[in-house]
Tab-separated table of C-alpha atoms and ligand atoms in Angstrom:
chain	number	residue	atom	x	y	z
A	1	UNK	CA	170.792	52.258	111.138
A	2	UNK	CA	169.977	53.281	114.527
A	3	UNK	CA	167.277	55.841	115.025
A	4	UNK	CA	166.321	58.002	118.114
A	5	UNK	CA	163.065	59.824	118.220
A	6	UNK	CA	162.807	62.558	120.616
A	7	UNK	CA	159.402	63.309	122.253
A	8	UNK	CA	156.412	61.217	123.780
A	9	UNK	CA	153.313	62.205	121.674
A	10	UNK	CA	151.064	61.033	118.903
A	11	UNK	CA	153.332	62.612	116.663
A	12	UNK	CA	156.363	60.816	118.101
A	13	UNK	CA	154.411	57.571	118.175
A	14	UNK	CA	153.535	58.057	114.448
A	15	UNK	CA	157.185	58.737	113.501
A	16	UNK	CA	158.664	55.919	115.395
A	17	UNK	CA	155.961	53.541	113.646
A	18	UNK	CA	156.847	54.806	110.138
A	19	UNK	CA	160.610	54.779	110.783
A	20	UNK	CA	160.466	51.456	112.339
A	21	UNK	CA	159.183	49.940	108.896
A	22	UNK	CA	162.233	51.067	106.993
A	23	UNK	CA	164.381	48.089	105.738
A	24	UNK	CA	167.246	50.464	106.692
A	25	UNK	CA	166.115	50.622	110.403
A	26	UNK	CA	168.148	48.372	112.563
A	27	UNK	CA	166.638	49.757	115.680
A	28	UNK	CA	164.344	52.461	116.829
A	29	UNK	CA	164.835	54.286	120.250
A	30	UNK	CA	162.259	56.704	121.571
A	31	UNK	CA	163.123	59.250	124.507
A	32	UNK	CA	161.002	59.091	126.608
A	33	UNK	CA	158.197	57.858	124.285
A	34	UNK	CA	154.895	56.227	125.616
A	35	UNK	CA	153.011	52.916	126.158
A	36	UNK	CA	152.463	52.900	122.200
A	37	UNK	CA	156.046	53.712	121.059
A	38	UNK	CA	157.284	50.691	122.987
A	39	UNK	CA	155.413	48.504	120.296
A	40	UNK	CA	157.755	50.054	117.620
A	41	UNK	CA	161.056	50.114	119.438
A	42	UNK	CA	162.784	50.752	122.885
A	43	UNK	CA	161.767	53.610	125.232
A	44	UNK	CA	164.589	55.315	126.919
A	45	UNK	CA	163.843	57.170	130.101
A	46	UNK	CA	165.318	60.530	129.038
A	47	UNK	CA	162.985	63.678	128.906
A	48	UNK	CA	162.885	65.399	125.559
A	49	UNK	CA	164.326	68.649	126.942
A	50	UNK	CA	167.398	66.982	128.789
A	51	UNK	CA	169.784	67.782	125.758
A	52	UNK	CA	172.904	66.840	127.493
A	53	UNK	CA	171.712	63.266	128.400
A	54	UNK	CA	170.318	62.844	124.836
A	55	UNK	CA	173.682	63.636	123.393
A	56	UNK	CA	175.414	61.190	125.682
A	57	UNK	CA	172.974	58.415	124.977
A	58	UNK	CA	173.073	59.051	121.114
A	59	UNK	CA	177.053	58.740	121.360
A	60	UNK	CA	177.025	55.693	123.539
A	61	UNK	CA	174.602	53.887	121.370
A	62	UNK	CA	176.134	55.361	118.109
A	63	UNK	CA	172.843	56.545	116.872
A	64	UNK	CA	173.090	57.239	112.990
A	65	UNK	CA	169.928	59.518	112.914
A	66	UNK	CA	167.979	61.480	115.516
A	67	UNK	CA	164.576	62.716	114.708
A	68	UNK	CA	163.138	65.632	116.931
A	69	UNK	CA	159.185	65.681	117.549
A	70	UNK	CA	158.449	68.939	119.806
A	71	UNK	CA	159.372	72.429	119.556
A	72	UNK	CA	160.908	72.678	123.054
A	73	UNK	CA	164.031	70.882	122.470
A	74	UNK	CA	164.540	72.629	119.116
A	75	UNK	CA	164.153	76.022	120.707
A	76	UNK	CA	166.879	75.073	123.475
A	77	UNK	CA	169.345	74.075	120.805
A	78	UNK	CA	169.301	70.319	120.595
A	79	UNK	CA	170.310	70.320	116.894
A	80	UNK	CA	173.213	72.608	117.687
A	81	UNK	CA	174.298	70.401	120.506
A	82	UNK	CA	174.280	67.179	118.276
A	83	UNK	CA	175.805	68.819	115.419
A	84	UNK	CA	178.662	69.948	117.671
A	85	UNK	CA	179.522	66.225	118.335
A	86	UNK	CA	179.247	65.212	114.884
A	87	UNK	CA	175.752	63.509	115.252
A	88	UNK	CA	173.216	63.608	112.332
A	89	UNK	CA	169.979	65.150	113.596
A	90	UNK	CA	166.830	66.084	111.715
A	91	UNK	CA	165.435	69.480	112.834
A	92	UNK	CA	166.592	73.012	112.572
A	93	UNK	CA	169.269	74.750	114.673
A	94	UNK	CA	168.157	76.997	117.620
A	95	UNK	CA	168.684	80.224	115.446
A	96	UNK	CA	166.359	78.808	112.686
A	97	UNK	CA	163.882	77.441	115.251
A	98	UNK	CA	163.253	81.229	116.327
A	99	UNK	CA	160.798	81.022	113.512
A	100	UNK	CA	158.575	79.303	115.857
A	101	UNK	CA	160.100	80.371	119.184
A	102	UNK	CA	159.770	84.276	118.629
A	103	UNK	CA	156.522	85.672	116.833
A	104	UNK	CA	158.270	89.029	116.540
A	105	UNK	CA	161.381	87.366	114.494
A	106	UNK	CA	158.841	85.454	112.288
A	107	UNK	CA	156.773	88.417	111.544
A	108	UNK	CA	159.644	90.634	110.898
A	109	UNK	CA	161.129	87.850	108.537
A	110	UNK	CA	157.774	87.507	106.653
A	111	UNK	CA	157.636	91.339	106.191
A	112	UNK	CA	161.003	91.412	104.676
A	113	UNK	CA	160.389	88.551	102.438
A	114	UNK	CA	156.989	89.805	101.174
A	115	UNK	CA	155.161	86.715	102.538
A	116	UNK	CA	151.374	87.417	102.813
A	117	UNK	CA	150.616	87.582	106.565
A	118	UNK	CA	148.136	89.649	108.671
A	119	UNK	CA	149.073	93.435	109.283
A	120	UNK	CA	150.737	93.660	112.460
A	121	UNK	CA	152.719	95.786	115.085
A	122	UNK	CA	155.302	94.823	117.491
A	123	UNK	CA	155.458	96.443	120.956
A	124	UNK	CA	158.273	96.165	123.551
A	125	UNK	CA	156.123	97.208	126.479
A	126	UNK	CA	152.491	96.883	127.434
A	127	UNK	CA	152.041	100.558	127.782
A	128	UNK	CA	152.912	101.359	124.175
A	129	UNK	CA	150.424	98.399	123.043
A	130	UNK	CA	147.686	99.966	125.183
A	131	UNK	CA	148.196	103.507	123.886
A	132	UNK	CA	147.953	101.935	120.336
A	133	UNK	CA	144.765	100.215	121.013
A	134	UNK	CA	143.259	103.166	122.559
A	135	UNK	CA	144.396	105.827	119.587
A	136	UNK	CA	142.911	103.585	116.718
A	137	UNK	CA	139.543	102.606	115.660
A	138	UNK	CA	137.928	99.550	117.500
A	139	UNK	CA	138.509	96.440	115.489
A	140	UNK	CA	138.889	92.757	116.153
A	141	UNK	CA	142.523	92.081	116.700
A	142	UNK	CA	144.621	89.239	117.921
A	143	UNK	CA	147.236	89.692	120.651
A	144	UNK	CA	150.237	87.426	120.935
A	145	UNK	CA	152.964	86.882	123.360
A	146	UNK	CA	156.380	86.743	121.612
A	147	UNK	CA	157.660	83.577	123.144
A	148	UNK	CA	156.637	79.920	123.625
A	149	UNK	CA	153.625	79.480	125.600
A	150	UNK	CA	152.233	76.120	124.813
A	151	UNK	CA	149.825	77.448	122.187
A	152	UNK	CA	148.193	79.676	125.019
A	153	UNK	CA	150.116	82.779	124.349
A	154	UNK	CA	147.641	83.823	121.486
A	155	UNK	CA	144.406	85.751	122.383
A	156	UNK	CA	141.829	86.370	119.658
A	157	UNK	CA	139.804	89.461	120.426
A	158	UNK	CA	136.649	90.656	119.189
A	159	UNK	CA	136.779	94.390	120.478
A	160	UNK	CA	139.180	96.993	122.067
A	161	UNK	CA	138.015	95.962	125.422
A	162	UNK	CA	139.185	92.340	125.056
A	163	UNK	CA	142.301	93.539	123.266
A	164	UNK	CA	143.330	95.706	126.092
A	165	UNK	CA	142.490	92.831	128.760
A	166	UNK	CA	144.801	90.429	126.495
A	167	UNK	CA	147.611	93.047	126.597
A	168	UNK	CA	147.133	93.219	130.408
A	169	UNK	CA	147.246	89.429	130.819
A	170	UNK	CA	150.342	89.105	128.573
A	171	UNK	CA	152.272	92.162	129.386
A	172	UNK	CA	151.594	93.147	132.676
A	173	UNK	CA	150.470	90.318	134.609
A	174	UNK	CA	152.968	88.116	132.612
A	175	UNK	CA	150.791	85.298	132.632
A	176	UNK	CA	152.918	83.493	130.137
A	177	UNK	CA	156.226	84.752	131.716
A	178	UNK	CA	159.016	86.069	129.863
A	179	UNK	CA	157.205	84.937	126.669
A	180	UNK	CA	155.183	88.296	127.191
A	181	UNK	CA	158.268	90.499	127.188
A	182	UNK	CA	157.398	91.677	123.605
A	183	UNK	CA	154.000	91.596	122.066
A	184	UNK	CA	152.433	91.399	118.561
A	185	UNK	CA	149.085	92.897	118.015
A	186	UNK	CA	147.852	91.701	114.355
A	187	UNK	CA	144.781	92.054	112.217
A	188	UNK	CA	142.338	89.396	112.825
A	189	UNK	CA	141.375	87.239	109.678
A	190	UNK	CA	138.332	85.438	108.795
A	191	UNK	CA	138.618	82.163	106.730
A	192	UNK	CA	139.397	78.527	106.809
A	193	UNK	CA	142.555	77.494	108.709
A	194	UNK	CA	144.898	74.755	107.237
A	195	UNK	CA	148.258	73.406	107.989
A	196	UNK	CA	150.862	72.872	105.034
A	197	UNK	CA	154.006	71.092	106.098
A	198	UNK	CA	157.043	70.888	104.142
A	199	UNK	CA	160.378	68.732	104.534
A	200	UNK	CA	163.496	70.810	103.697
A	201	UNK	CA	167.280	70.821	103.780
A	202	UNK	CA	167.439	74.425	103.168
A	203	UNK	CA	167.510	74.155	99.298
A	204	UNK	CA	165.237	71.471	98.268
A	205	UNK	CA	161.636	71.526	99.544
A	206	UNK	CA	159.355	68.614	99.731
A	207	UNK	CA	155.770	69.845	100.216
A	208	UNK	CA	153.262	67.349	102.048
A	209	UNK	CA	149.672	66.967	101.173
A	210	UNK	CA	147.674	69.749	103.073
A	211	UNK	CA	145.982	68.941	106.247
A	212	UNK	CA	143.436	70.431	108.968
A	213	UNK	CA	143.766	70.353	112.601
A	214	UNK	CA	140.616	71.015	114.830
A	215	UNK	CA	141.970	73.090	117.716
A	216	UNK	CA	138.744	73.742	119.772
A	217	UNK	CA	137.695	71.360	122.320
A	218	UNK	CA	134.058	70.825	121.325
A	219	UNK	CA	132.013	70.211	118.072
A	220	UNK	CA	131.281	72.910	115.643
A	221	UNK	CA	134.813	74.471	116.782
A	222	UNK	CA	133.228	75.639	120.087
A	223	UNK	CA	134.950	75.939	123.727
A	224	UNK	CA	138.581	76.415	124.613
A	225	UNK	CA	141.871	75.842	122.538
A	226	UNK	CA	143.461	72.484	122.811
A	227	UNK	CA	146.574	70.974	121.396
A	228	UNK	CA	144.429	69.722	118.682
A	229	UNK	CA	141.447	67.446	118.934
A	230	UNK	CA	141.769	65.593	115.537
A	231	UNK	CA	143.041	66.130	111.936
A	232	UNK	CA	142.561	64.783	108.404
A	233	UNK	CA	144.725	64.798	105.320
A	234	UNK	CA	144.427	65.827	102.683
A	235	UNK	CA	142.162	68.726	103.110
A	236	UNK	CA	140.204	69.884	99.879
A	237	UNK	CA	140.365	73.366	101.192
A	238	UNK	CA	143.527	73.628	99.402
A	239	UNK	CA	143.530	72.521	95.857
A	240	UNK	CA	146.545	71.699	93.887
A	241	UNK	CA	146.871	75.042	92.432
A	242	UNK	CA	146.584	76.784	95.580
A	243	UNK	CA	149.270	74.335	97.063
A	244	UNK	CA	151.632	75.216	94.286
A	245	UNK	CA	150.954	78.894	94.953
A	246	UNK	CA	151.643	78.362	98.713
A	247	UNK	CA	154.792	76.655	97.845
A	248	UNK	CA	155.994	79.521	95.517
A	249	UNK	CA	154.950	82.394	97.530
A	250	UNK	CA	155.246	81.291	101.050
A	251	UNK	CA	157.458	78.271	101.650
A	252	UNK	CA	160.159	79.024	98.944
A	253	UNK	CA	160.534	82.617	99.998
A	254	UNK	CA	160.650	81.762	103.652
A	255	UNK	CA	163.349	79.021	103.522
A	256	UNK	CA	165.331	81.792	101.166
A	257	UNK	CA	164.956	84.550	103.676
A	258	UNK	CA	166.219	82.400	106.572
A	259	UNK	CA	169.215	81.265	104.712
A	260	UNK	CA	169.674	85.181	103.767
A	261	UNK	CA	169.489	85.905	107.441
A	262	UNK	CA	172.255	83.316	108.124
A	263	UNK	CA	170.035	80.963	109.655
A	264	UNK	CA	169.660	78.016	107.153
A	265	UNK	CA	166.626	75.995	107.746
A	266	UNK	CA	166.472	71.920	107.884
A	267	UNK	CA	163.609	70.025	109.278
A	268	UNK	CA	159.751	70.475	108.943
A	269	UNK	CA	158.672	73.885	107.928
A	270	UNK	CA	154.785	73.948	108.914
A	271	UNK	CA	152.903	76.925	107.949
A	272	UNK	CA	149.693	77.574	109.803
A	273	UNK	CA	147.511	79.285	107.188
A	274	UNK	CA	144.251	81.230	106.890
A	275	UNK	CA	142.817	80.749	103.594
A	276	UNK	CA	140.999	84.340	103.090
A	277	UNK	CA	139.345	85.819	100.232
A	278	UNK	CA	142.505	87.609	99.362
A	279	UNK	CA	144.316	84.240	99.200
A	280	UNK	CA	146.342	82.210	101.938
A	281	UNK	CA	148.110	84.126	104.626
A	282	UNK	CA	150.568	82.773	107.356
A	283	UNK	CA	149.223	82.988	110.804
A	284	UNK	CA	152.220	81.279	112.154
A	285	UNK	CA	155.097	79.161	111.373
A	286	UNK	CA	156.159	75.947	113.241
A	287	UNK	CA	159.461	74.219	112.935
A	288	UNK	CA	158.512	70.666	113.397
A	289	UNK	CA	155.618	68.183	112.317
A	290	UNK	CA	152.071	69.354	113.418
A	291	UNK	CA	150.703	67.222	116.158
A	292	UNK	CA	147.846	65.521	115.405
A	293	UNK	CA	148.428	66.439	111.576
A	294	UNK	CA	151.654	64.253	111.414
A	295	UNK	CA	149.552	61.228	112.363
A	296	UNK	CA	147.020	61.077	109.318
A	297	UNK	CA	149.688	62.412	107.048
A	298	UNK	CA	152.288	59.464	107.721
A	299	UNK	CA	149.488	56.890	107.754
A	300	UNK	CA	148.916	57.881	104.043
A	301	UNK	CA	152.608	58.025	103.264
A	302	UNK	CA	153.897	55.081	101.100
A	303	UNK	CA	157.396	53.926	101.042
A	304	UNK	CA	160.313	54.893	103.171
A	305	UNK	CA	160.450	57.872	105.553
A	306	UNK	CA	163.818	57.089	106.838
A	307	UNK	CA	165.910	58.180	103.794
A	308	UNK	CA	164.010	61.185	103.395
A	309	UNK	CA	164.813	62.422	106.887
A	310	UNK	CA	168.371	61.294	106.609
A	311	UNK	CA	169.228	63.137	103.304
A	312	UNK	CA	167.315	66.261	104.589
A	313	UNK	CA	169.423	66.081	107.702
A	314	UNK	CA	172.609	65.972	105.640
A	315	UNK	CA	171.608	68.714	103.117
A	316	UNK	CA	170.990	66.199	100.257
A	317	UNK	CA	167.106	66.171	99.902
A	318	UNK	CA	167.531	66.483	96.135
A	319	UNK	CA	168.678	62.830	96.164
A	320	UNK	CA	165.404	61.409	97.112
A	321	UNK	CA	162.281	60.762	95.192
A	322	UNK	CA	159.214	62.530	96.703
A	323	UNK	CA	156.962	59.613	98.278
A	324	UNK	CA	153.714	58.350	96.650
A	325	UNK	CA	150.406	58.697	98.837
A	326	UNK	CA	147.660	56.153	99.544
A	327	UNK	CA	144.644	57.367	97.466
A	328	UNK	CA	141.649	58.836	99.326
A	329	UNK	CA	142.237	60.283	102.852
A	330	UNK	CA	143.112	59.640	106.351
A	331	UNK	CA	141.673	60.974	109.556
A	332	UNK	CA	142.853	61.036	113.279
A	333	UNK	CA	140.397	61.410	116.079
A	334	UNK	CA	141.887	62.248	119.532
A	335	UNK	CA	140.446	60.572	122.619
A	336	UNK	CA	140.903	62.701	125.684
A	337	UNK	CA	140.911	62.514	129.353
A	338	UNK	CA	137.739	63.829	130.996
A	339	UNK	CA	138.249	67.667	132.136
A	340	UNK	CA	141.071	68.332	129.324
A	341	UNK	CA	142.220	71.088	128.301
A	342	UNK	CA	141.564	71.798	131.918
A	343	UNK	CA	142.721	69.575	134.952
A	344	UNK	CA	142.207	66.010	134.519
A	345	UNK	CA	143.157	62.631	136.431
A	346	UNK	CA	145.711	60.118	135.264
A	347	UNK	CA	145.821	56.422	135.599
A	348	UNK	CA	142.576	55.269	134.165
A	349	UNK	CA	142.690	51.636	132.690
A	350	UNK	CA	142.242	51.800	128.971
A	351	UNK	CA	140.315	48.896	127.425
A	352	UNK	CA	139.716	47.788	123.845
A	353	UNK	CA	142.823	48.693	122.351
A	354	UNK	CA	143.559	45.247	120.789
A	355	UNK	CA	139.999	45.178	119.334
A	356	UNK	CA	140.300	48.533	117.627
A	357	UNK	CA	143.771	47.657	116.392
A	358	UNK	CA	142.431	44.546	114.722
A	359	UNK	CA	140.398	46.635	112.186
A	360	UNK	CA	141.934	46.971	108.827
A	361	UNK	CA	143.294	50.319	107.649
A	362	UNK	CA	143.339	51.469	111.473
A	363	UNK	CA	146.248	52.672	113.533
A	364	UNK	CA	145.807	53.826	117.314
A	365	UNK	CA	148.647	56.266	118.034
A	366	UNK	CA	149.537	56.638	121.641
A	367	UNK	CA	149.988	60.085	123.082
A	368	UNK	CA	149.359	60.447	126.928
A	369	UNK	CA	149.575	56.746	127.892
A	370	UNK	CA	151.773	54.530	130.119
A	371	UNK	CA	152.395	51.027	130.917
A	372	UNK	CA	151.377	49.856	134.495
A	373	UNK	CA	152.237	46.366	134.789
A	374	UNK	CA	150.094	44.295	132.304
A	375	UNK	CA	147.730	47.281	131.743
A	376	UNK	CA	147.735	50.477	129.691
A	377	UNK	CA	146.596	53.611	131.669
A	378	UNK	CA	146.017	57.292	130.709
A	379	UNK	CA	148.854	59.625	131.496
A	380	UNK	CA	147.836	62.746	129.860
A	381	UNK	CA	145.213	65.029	128.520
A	382	UNK	CA	145.344	63.861	124.914
A	383	UNK	CA	145.375	60.053	125.374
A	384	UNK	CA	145.008	58.329	121.821
A	385	UNK	CA	145.037	59.407	118.305
A	386	UNK	CA	142.551	56.773	116.580
A	387	UNK	CA	143.833	57.085	112.894
A	388	UNK	CA	142.159	55.359	109.876
A	389	UNK	CA	142.323	55.414	106.072
A	390	UNK	CA	139.653	55.061	103.452
A	391	UNK	CA	138.961	55.764	99.752
A	392	UNK	CA	137.141	58.926	100.913
A	393	UNK	CA	137.256	61.305	103.831
A	394	UNK	CA	133.797	60.002	104.892
A	395	UNK	CA	135.038	56.430	104.668
A	396	UNK	CA	138.153	57.133	106.523
A	397	UNK	CA	135.821	59.029	109.173
A	398	UNK	CA	133.619	55.980	109.531
A	399	UNK	CA	136.404	53.606	110.046
A	400	UNK	CA	138.120	55.816	112.628
A	401	UNK	CA	134.841	56.333	114.984
A	402	UNK	CA	134.040	52.618	114.504
A	403	UNK	CA	137.468	51.983	116.280
A	404	UNK	CA	136.848	54.691	118.760
A	405	UNK	CA	133.804	52.967	119.634
A	406	UNK	CA	135.719	49.980	120.833
A	407	UNK	CA	137.955	51.735	123.041
A	408	UNK	CA	136.983	52.885	126.707
A	409	UNK	CA	138.058	54.247	129.753
A	410	UNK	CA	136.365	56.227	132.600
A	411	UNK	CA	135.774	59.883	131.399
A	412	UNK	CA	137.170	59.177	127.623
A	413	UNK	CA	135.558	61.513	125.108
A	414	UNK	CA	136.299	62.973	121.556
A	415	UNK	CA	135.075	65.345	119.115
A	416	UNK	CA	132.419	63.700	116.801
A	417	UNK	CA	133.043	65.938	113.801
A	418	UNK	CA	136.520	65.529	112.809
A	419	UNK	CA	136.868	66.201	109.227
A	420	UNK	CA	133.293	67.663	108.695
A	421	UNK	CA	134.917	70.964	107.772
A	422	UNK	CA	135.624	69.256	104.355
A	423	UNK	CA	132.094	68.519	103.553
A	424	UNK	CA	131.362	71.947	101.906
A	425	UNK	CA	134.359	71.704	99.599
A	426	UNK	CA	133.401	68.202	98.136
B	501	AMP	P1	149.110	80.875	116.344
B	501	AMP	O1	150.016	80.282	117.386
B	501	AMP	O2	149.825	82.050	116.059
B	501	AMP	O3	148.957	80.041	115.017
B	501	AMP	O4	147.648	81.252	116.842
B	501	AMP	C1	146.941	80.222	117.465
B	501	AMP	C2	145.447	80.080	116.816
B	501	AMP	O5	144.932	81.384	116.932
B	501	AMP	C3	145.357	80.025	115.363
B	501	AMP	O6	145.398	78.753	115.076
B	501	AMP	C4	144.200	80.700	114.913
B	501	AMP	O7	143.148	79.873	115.151
B	501	AMP	C5	144.156	81.931	115.896
B	501	AMP	N1	144.779	83.270	115.096
B	501	AMP	C6	146.006	83.601	115.169
B	501	AMP	N2	146.303	84.488	114.454
B	501	AMP	C7	145.024	84.846	113.914
B	501	AMP	C8	144.724	85.847	113.225
B	501	AMP	N3	145.429	86.991	112.545
B	501	AMP	N4	143.363	85.999	112.845
B	501	AMP	C9	142.612	85.032	113.211
B	501	AMP	N5	142.801	84.180	113.988
B	501	AMP	C10	144.169	83.863	114.431
B	502	LIG	N1	148.444	70.901	115.407
B	502	LIG	C1	149.143	72.205	115.874
B	502	LIG	C2	150.487	72.156	116.047
B	502	LIG	O1	151.127	71.167	116.196
B	502	LIG	O2	150.999	73.185	116.689
């Protein structure tokens, strides 16, 4: 089979790496890919959002299966465009992808399906949101822009003053553009955040082991939000019984509700959950693998991913057996450019990649990298996802940081405490 992976980050490198190992994979293409994906297959210089050219490429190369990494092409309707040409593609249609691309759609669906989620109110204009905040008691809330805003359209507020300011930024100044045309104001929850991903064809659900991302830039969950500074899998925050509950009370009703609304879902359903004292509640749904959660998750997966995605894309997921997992845990430490998540420079030469890759049970997934002649240079904010496996979380952590120490470029940094949130549960 010929496979095309769409995207260019660490998640796509992990997908290409795993799919390339399949005995069924004759060739893997990655569009546009990075310096790491080149090791797993062939990069194709087409941006992930250039759907017309991707369709053309897939037809020309007779691609059997396309796997979409990021949310933007899904929200733009890449799956609809491929299916219209009779091409098999793993991911949700544009209508089903609204679960991620519209927070208003997501919250209304969750309410209709009685899926636990924070209390919320929807506003079509900023003035109404301001009146609402001024009329009720001062309490911590979260203000969210309806549309996709690269993870930045969510403002967590401690009091009314901050919430009013957030409404102004999103709804009046339109800092996130049209994404702010509608607003959600919801109750702010406390608890531990986890990610639960499931592969589904709209009928059968294959729940993956739970994982935990680290979204803040600095140790101890301080500093600005990022695209994710590291993740580990499985997380002991969610035990087997809770995972079962999440499947029954959150994932299954969401898949059913989407089907009922005429938007059947195929692809990865990713629940961003807060584990509260009243149980797990949905903060958001994503419609793709999490980045960086995908990296440690796939690094632990035994067996062949290709038939799973292939059958899911064709609505026959019940035909495949659930995969086995390496015992123990895996962790992924993101190494970033100086200045990230703010402005940063690119083009720094990365050294030590081979030495790090020589370590057993380590895989360095590339995110923002590029090849320049014989050298690999930085080309993004999140540069590498250094991923390691071990019999325990702390063993995996030790291995990952041993590999991190071997890699260097000017200004490289990472969080030193990835996976430490697990410590109080084990
Ligand atoms: P979202 O894109 O909706 O997941 O929001 C991004 C981040 O904001 C989440 O990962 C949480 O850390 C935080 N967040 C979102 N909603 C809430 C909430 N209701 N209570 C507390 N934190 C939240
Ligand atoms: N790790 C968060 C995300 O993929 O959205």
